[in-house]
């Protein structure tokens, strides 16, 4: 007997639950500095956007593709020249929901695959997706294995002035971008649903669409406020 297929309502409910779990873990970690909360972030990142494994189904990315809803952010251009690189220090947030000087536009999927982090032991440049898989598979998000991947080792060894290592900074940075994108997907899905619905009068439809347009813009501006031109990294909870 085939397994029961999830309805769109089931999928949206699962997405909301996953985003809430990641938000709560982020905010509690910031309040307590308890590393246990990072395990939740690791596992949710793997489930929502982790790509490439035989059993990995990036839930948020798949939903966006299924309903043709673009998820776009801005970030630094990709790194292609390894000459002179020593390590990758995350001194500022690496993304923004609005354009910034020196940034380029990416889809969320592209951003996760952009070469970003220099591994000092292998002299390779790794991407965020690889980091998500490695932290989840080796560091407790999904499994606990005996070895530490090179990129995880590199980022763990680099500690900034606030005693937070680069691995934790990077996971929080990715989590915030994924949370923003998940919220944007939910708002855009609702917008498309109302736009196509035959159950509303034209006046009611336009009113609801206008409300959603404001919510979509508020979501962008809310996360844009935490990313200034100097890109000073600042731990913050998000709603």
GROMACS .gro file of C-alpha atoms in nm:
model
  239
    1UNK     CA    1   0.000   0.000   0.000
    2UNK     CA    2   0.136   0.340  -0.098
    3UNK     CA    3   0.195   0.597   0.173
    4UNK     CA    4  -0.046   0.883   0.222
    5UNK     CA    5   0.052   1.186   0.016
    6UNK     CA    6   0.067   1.513   0.208
    7UNK     CA    7  -0.178   1.786   0.113
    8UNK     CA    8  -0.058   2.140   0.056
    9UNK     CA    9  -0.209   2.229   0.393
   10UNK     CA   10   0.001   1.955   0.554
   11UNK     CA   11   0.313   2.083   0.377
   12UNK     CA   12   0.252   2.443   0.481
   13UNK     CA   13   0.193   2.331   0.838
   14UNK     CA   14   0.521   2.138   0.837
   15UNK     CA   15   0.707   2.436   0.695
   16UNK     CA   16   0.566   2.671   0.959
   17UNK     CA   17   0.661   2.423   1.233
   18UNK     CA   18   1.017   2.388   1.102
   19UNK     CA   19   1.062   2.764   1.072
   20UNK     CA   20   0.929   2.814   1.424
   21UNK     CA   21   1.168   2.551   1.561
   22UNK     CA   22   1.462   2.721   1.392
   23UNK     CA   23   1.357   3.068   1.506
   24UNK     CA   24   1.313   2.953   1.866
   25UNK     CA   25   1.651   2.777   1.862
   26UNK     CA   26   1.819   3.088   1.721
   27UNK     CA   27   1.663   3.319   1.979
   28UNK     CA   28   1.728   3.086   2.273
   29UNK     CA   29   2.091   3.039   2.169
   30UNK     CA   30   2.138   3.416   2.158
   31UNK     CA   31   1.982   3.450   2.504
   32UNK     CA   32   2.168   3.161   2.668
   33UNK     CA   33   2.470   3.075   2.449
   34UNK     CA   34   2.368   2.712   2.500
   35UNK     CA   35   2.521   2.513   2.213
   36UNK     CA   36   2.246   2.251   2.233
   37UNK     CA   37   2.016   2.487   2.044
   38UNK     CA   38   2.252   2.478   1.745
   39UNK     CA   39   2.162   2.111   1.694
   40UNK     CA   40   1.806   2.216   1.613
   41UNK     CA   41   1.937   2.476   1.369
   42UNK     CA   42   2.159   2.216   1.202
   43UNK     CA   43   1.878   1.964   1.162
   44UNK     CA   44   1.626   2.220   1.031
   45UNK     CA   45   1.874   2.362   0.781
   46UNK     CA   46   1.938   2.011   0.653
   47UNK     CA   47   1.567   1.939   0.618
   48UNK     CA   48   1.467   2.273   0.469
   49UNK     CA   49   1.750   2.346   0.225
   50UNK     CA   50   2.016   2.071   0.238
   51UNK     CA   51   2.089   1.938  -0.112
   52UNK     CA   52   2.285   1.656  -0.271
   53UNK     CA   53   2.249   1.347  -0.053
   54UNK     CA   54   2.062   1.034  -0.161
   55UNK     CA   55   1.794   1.093   0.103
   56UNK     CA   56   1.804   1.473   0.116
   57UNK     CA   57   1.489   1.651   0.005
   58UNK     CA   58   1.525   2.028   0.059
   59UNK     CA   59   1.169   2.094   0.169
   60UNK     CA   60   1.160   2.472   0.130
   61UNK     CA   61   1.345   2.471  -0.202
   62UNK     CA   62   1.117   2.198  -0.336
   63UNK     CA   63   0.805   2.391  -0.234
   64UNK     CA   64   0.933   2.706  -0.401
   65UNK     CA   65   0.998   2.511  -0.720
   66UNK     CA   66   0.664   2.330  -0.705
   67UNK     CA   67   0.466   2.655  -0.684
   68UNK     CA   68   0.704   2.862  -0.898
   69UNK     CA   69   0.768   3.114  -0.620
   70UNK     CA   70   1.109   3.283  -0.648
   71UNK     CA   71   1.316   3.316  -0.330
   72UNK     CA   72   1.586   3.576  -0.386
   73UNK     CA   73   1.844   3.747  -0.165
   74UNK     CA   74   2.156   3.958  -0.219
   75UNK     CA   75   2.509   3.868  -0.118
   76UNK     CA   76   2.879   3.895  -0.204
   77UNK     CA   77   2.999   3.776  -0.546
   78UNK     CA   78   3.138   3.424  -0.546
   79UNK     CA   79   3.503   3.365  -0.460
   80UNK     CA   80   3.699   3.204  -0.742
   81UNK     CA   81   4.059   3.308  -0.671
   82UNK     CA   82   4.225   3.127  -0.378
   83UNK     CA   83   4.551   3.320  -0.405
   84UNK     CA   84   4.642   3.488  -0.078
   85UNK     CA   85   4.351   3.336   0.115
   86UNK     CA   86   4.432   3.220   0.468
   87UNK     CA   87   4.095   3.167   0.635
   88UNK     CA   88   3.731   3.273   0.614
   89UNK     CA   89   3.633   3.506   0.898
   90UNK     CA   90   3.264   3.589   0.922
   91UNK     CA   91   3.290   3.950   1.039
   92UNK     CA   92   2.950   4.056   0.906
   93UNK     CA   93   2.625   3.917   0.783
   94UNK     CA   94   2.676   3.774   0.439
   95UNK     CA   95   2.333   3.844   0.288
   96UNK     CA   96   2.056   4.100   0.266
   97UNK     CA   97   1.692   4.094   0.148
   98UNK     CA   98   1.759   4.423  -0.035
   99UNK     CA   99   2.047   4.522  -0.258
  100UNK     CA  100   2.366   4.659  -0.101
  101UNK     CA  101   2.680   4.810  -0.253
  102UNK     CA  102   2.898   4.530  -0.388
  103UNK     CA  103   2.625   4.267  -0.358
  104UNK     CA  104   2.467   4.063  -0.637
  105UNK     CA  105   2.130   3.889  -0.658
  106UNK     CA  106   2.101   3.514  -0.603
  107UNK     CA  107   1.820   3.268  -0.575
  108UNK     CA  108   1.833   3.102  -0.232
  109UNK     CA  109   1.950   2.780  -0.397
  110UNK     CA  110   2.228   2.961  -0.583
  111UNK     CA  111   2.338   3.139  -0.264
  112UNK     CA  112   2.372   2.810  -0.082
  113UNK     CA  113   2.595   2.678  -0.360
  114UNK     CA  114   2.822   2.985  -0.398
  115UNK     CA  115   3.189   2.907  -0.314
  116UNK     CA  116   3.240   3.103   0.008
  117UNK     CA  117   3.454   2.940   0.279
  118UNK     CA  118   3.826   2.875   0.241
  119UNK     CA  119   3.942   2.551   0.404
  120UNK     CA  120   4.295   2.602   0.532
  121UNK     CA  121   4.383   2.231   0.544
  122UNK     CA  122   4.278   2.132   0.191
  123UNK     CA  123   4.304   2.479   0.029
  124UNK     CA  124   3.953   2.439  -0.114
  125UNK     CA  125   3.664   2.684  -0.117
  126UNK     CA  126   3.344   2.527   0.017
  127UNK     CA  127   2.985   2.644  -0.003
  128UNK     CA  128   2.706   2.680   0.252
  129UNK     CA  129   2.527   2.368   0.135
  130UNK     CA  130   2.838   2.158   0.201
  131UNK     CA  131   2.865   2.313   0.546
  132UNK     CA  132   2.500   2.231   0.621
  133UNK     CA  133   2.554   1.869   0.520
  134UNK     CA  134   2.882   1.835   0.710
  135UNK     CA  135   2.758   1.987   1.037
  136UNK     CA  136   2.440   1.781   1.024
  137UNK     CA  137   2.607   1.454   0.929
  138UNK     CA  138   2.909   1.477   1.160
  139UNK     CA  139   2.831   1.717   1.443
  140UNK     CA  140   2.494   1.597   1.577
  141UNK     CA  141   2.225   1.761   1.366
  142UNK     CA  142   2.149   1.419   1.219
  143UNK     CA  143   2.444   1.191   1.304
  144UNK     CA  144   2.748   1.182   1.529
  145UNK     CA  145   3.053   1.053   1.344
  146UNK     CA  146   3.414   1.008   1.449
  147UNK     CA  147   3.570   1.249   1.202
  148UNK     CA  148   3.542   1.626   1.174
  149UNK     CA  149   3.509   1.760   0.815
  150UNK     CA  150   3.780   2.001   0.703
  151UNK     CA  151   3.550   2.302   0.664
  152UNK     CA  152   3.394   2.245   1.007
  153UNK     CA  153   3.741   2.218   1.163
  154UNK     CA  154   3.857   2.538   0.990
  155UNK     CA  155   3.558   2.745   1.102
  156UNK     CA  156   3.561   2.606   1.457
  157UNK     CA  157   3.925   2.711   1.504
  158UNK     CA  158   3.858   3.074   1.416
  159UNK     CA  159   3.714   3.270   1.708
  160UNK     CA  160   3.614   3.635   1.688
  161UNK     CA  161   3.640   3.907   1.952
  162UNK     CA  162   3.313   3.805   2.117
  163UNK     CA  163   3.442   3.446   2.166
  164UNK     CA  164   3.197   3.310   1.910
  165UNK     CA  165   3.359   3.081   1.657
  166UNK     CA  166   3.301   3.117   1.286
  167UNK     CA  167   3.106   2.792   1.260
  168UNK     CA  168   2.836   2.915   1.495
  169UNK     CA  169   2.829   3.258   1.332
  170UNK     CA  170   2.788   3.098   0.991
  171UNK     CA  171   2.507   2.867   1.100
  172UNK     CA  172   2.317   3.161   1.251
  173UNK     CA  173   2.374   3.365   0.936
  174UNK     CA  174   2.238   3.087   0.712
  175UNK     CA  175   1.948   3.017   0.948
  176UNK     CA  176   1.836   3.378   0.938
  177UNK     CA  177   1.844   3.384   0.557
  178UNK     CA  178   1.647   3.059   0.538
  179UNK     CA  179   1.395   3.182   0.794
  180UNK     CA  180   1.344   3.504   0.597
  181UNK     CA  181   1.302   3.304   0.275
  182UNK     CA  182   1.054   3.066   0.438
  183UNK     CA  183   0.845   3.357   0.561
  184UNK     CA  184   0.857   3.511   0.216
  185UNK     CA  185   0.743   3.185   0.058
  186UNK     CA  186   0.442   3.162   0.290
  187UNK     CA  187   0.340   3.522   0.217
  188UNK     CA  188   0.386   3.486  -0.159
  189UNK     CA  189   0.198   3.156  -0.162
  190UNK     CA  190  -0.095   3.320   0.016
  191UNK     CA  191  -0.080   3.611  -0.229
  192UNK     CA  192  -0.097   3.376  -0.529
  193UNK     CA  193  -0.378   3.176  -0.370
  194UNK     CA  194  -0.594   3.486  -0.311
  195UNK     CA  195  -0.508   3.630  -0.652
  196UNK     CA  196  -0.646   3.316  -0.821
  197UNK     CA  197  -0.941   3.260  -0.585
  198UNK     CA  198  -1.296   3.297  -0.713
  199UNK     CA  199  -1.445   3.321  -0.364
  200UNK     CA  200  -1.375   3.691  -0.309
  201UNK     CA  201  -1.532   3.998  -0.455
  202UNK     CA  202  -1.288   4.214  -0.649
  203UNK     CA  203  -1.289   4.474  -0.371
  204UNK     CA  204  -1.215   4.216  -0.100
  205UNK     CA  205  -0.947   4.053  -0.313
  206UNK     CA  206  -0.767   4.381  -0.373
  207UNK     CA  207  -0.783   4.466  -0.004
  208UNK     CA  208  -0.630   4.131   0.096
  209UNK     CA  209  -0.363   4.151  -0.173
  210UNK     CA  210  -0.266   4.499  -0.058
  211UNK     CA  211  -0.230   4.373   0.299
  212UNK     CA  212  -0.005   4.092   0.180
  213UNK     CA  213   0.207   4.329  -0.028
  214UNK     CA  214   0.266   4.535   0.287
  215UNK     CA  215   0.353   4.218   0.483
  216UNK     CA  216   0.601   4.104   0.215
  217UNK     CA  217   0.768   4.445   0.222
  218UNK     CA  218   0.771   4.454   0.603
  219UNK     CA  219   0.940   4.112   0.606
  220UNK     CA  220   1.214   4.246   0.378
  221UNK     CA  221   1.263   4.569   0.572
  222UNK     CA  222   1.266   4.390   0.907
  223UNK     CA  223   1.561   4.175   0.806
  224UNK     CA  224   1.728   4.457   0.611
  225UNK     CA  225   1.752   4.664   0.931
  226UNK     CA  226   1.987   4.408   1.084
  227UNK     CA  227   2.227   4.430   0.789
  228UNK     CA  228   2.393   4.771   0.762
  229UNK     CA  229   2.643   4.892   0.503
  230UNK     CA  230   2.939   4.812   0.731
  231UNK     CA  231   2.805   4.460   0.781
  232UNK     CA  232   2.889   4.457   1.151
  233UNK     CA  233   2.790   4.113   1.270
  234UNK     CA  234   2.531   4.146   1.541
  235UNK     CA  235   2.355   3.854   1.704
  236UNK     CA  236   1.984   3.923   1.714
  237UNK     CA  237   1.663   3.734   1.763
  238UNK     CA  238   1.402   3.747   1.490
  239UNK     CA  239   1.025   3.726   1.491
   0.00000   0.00000   0.00000
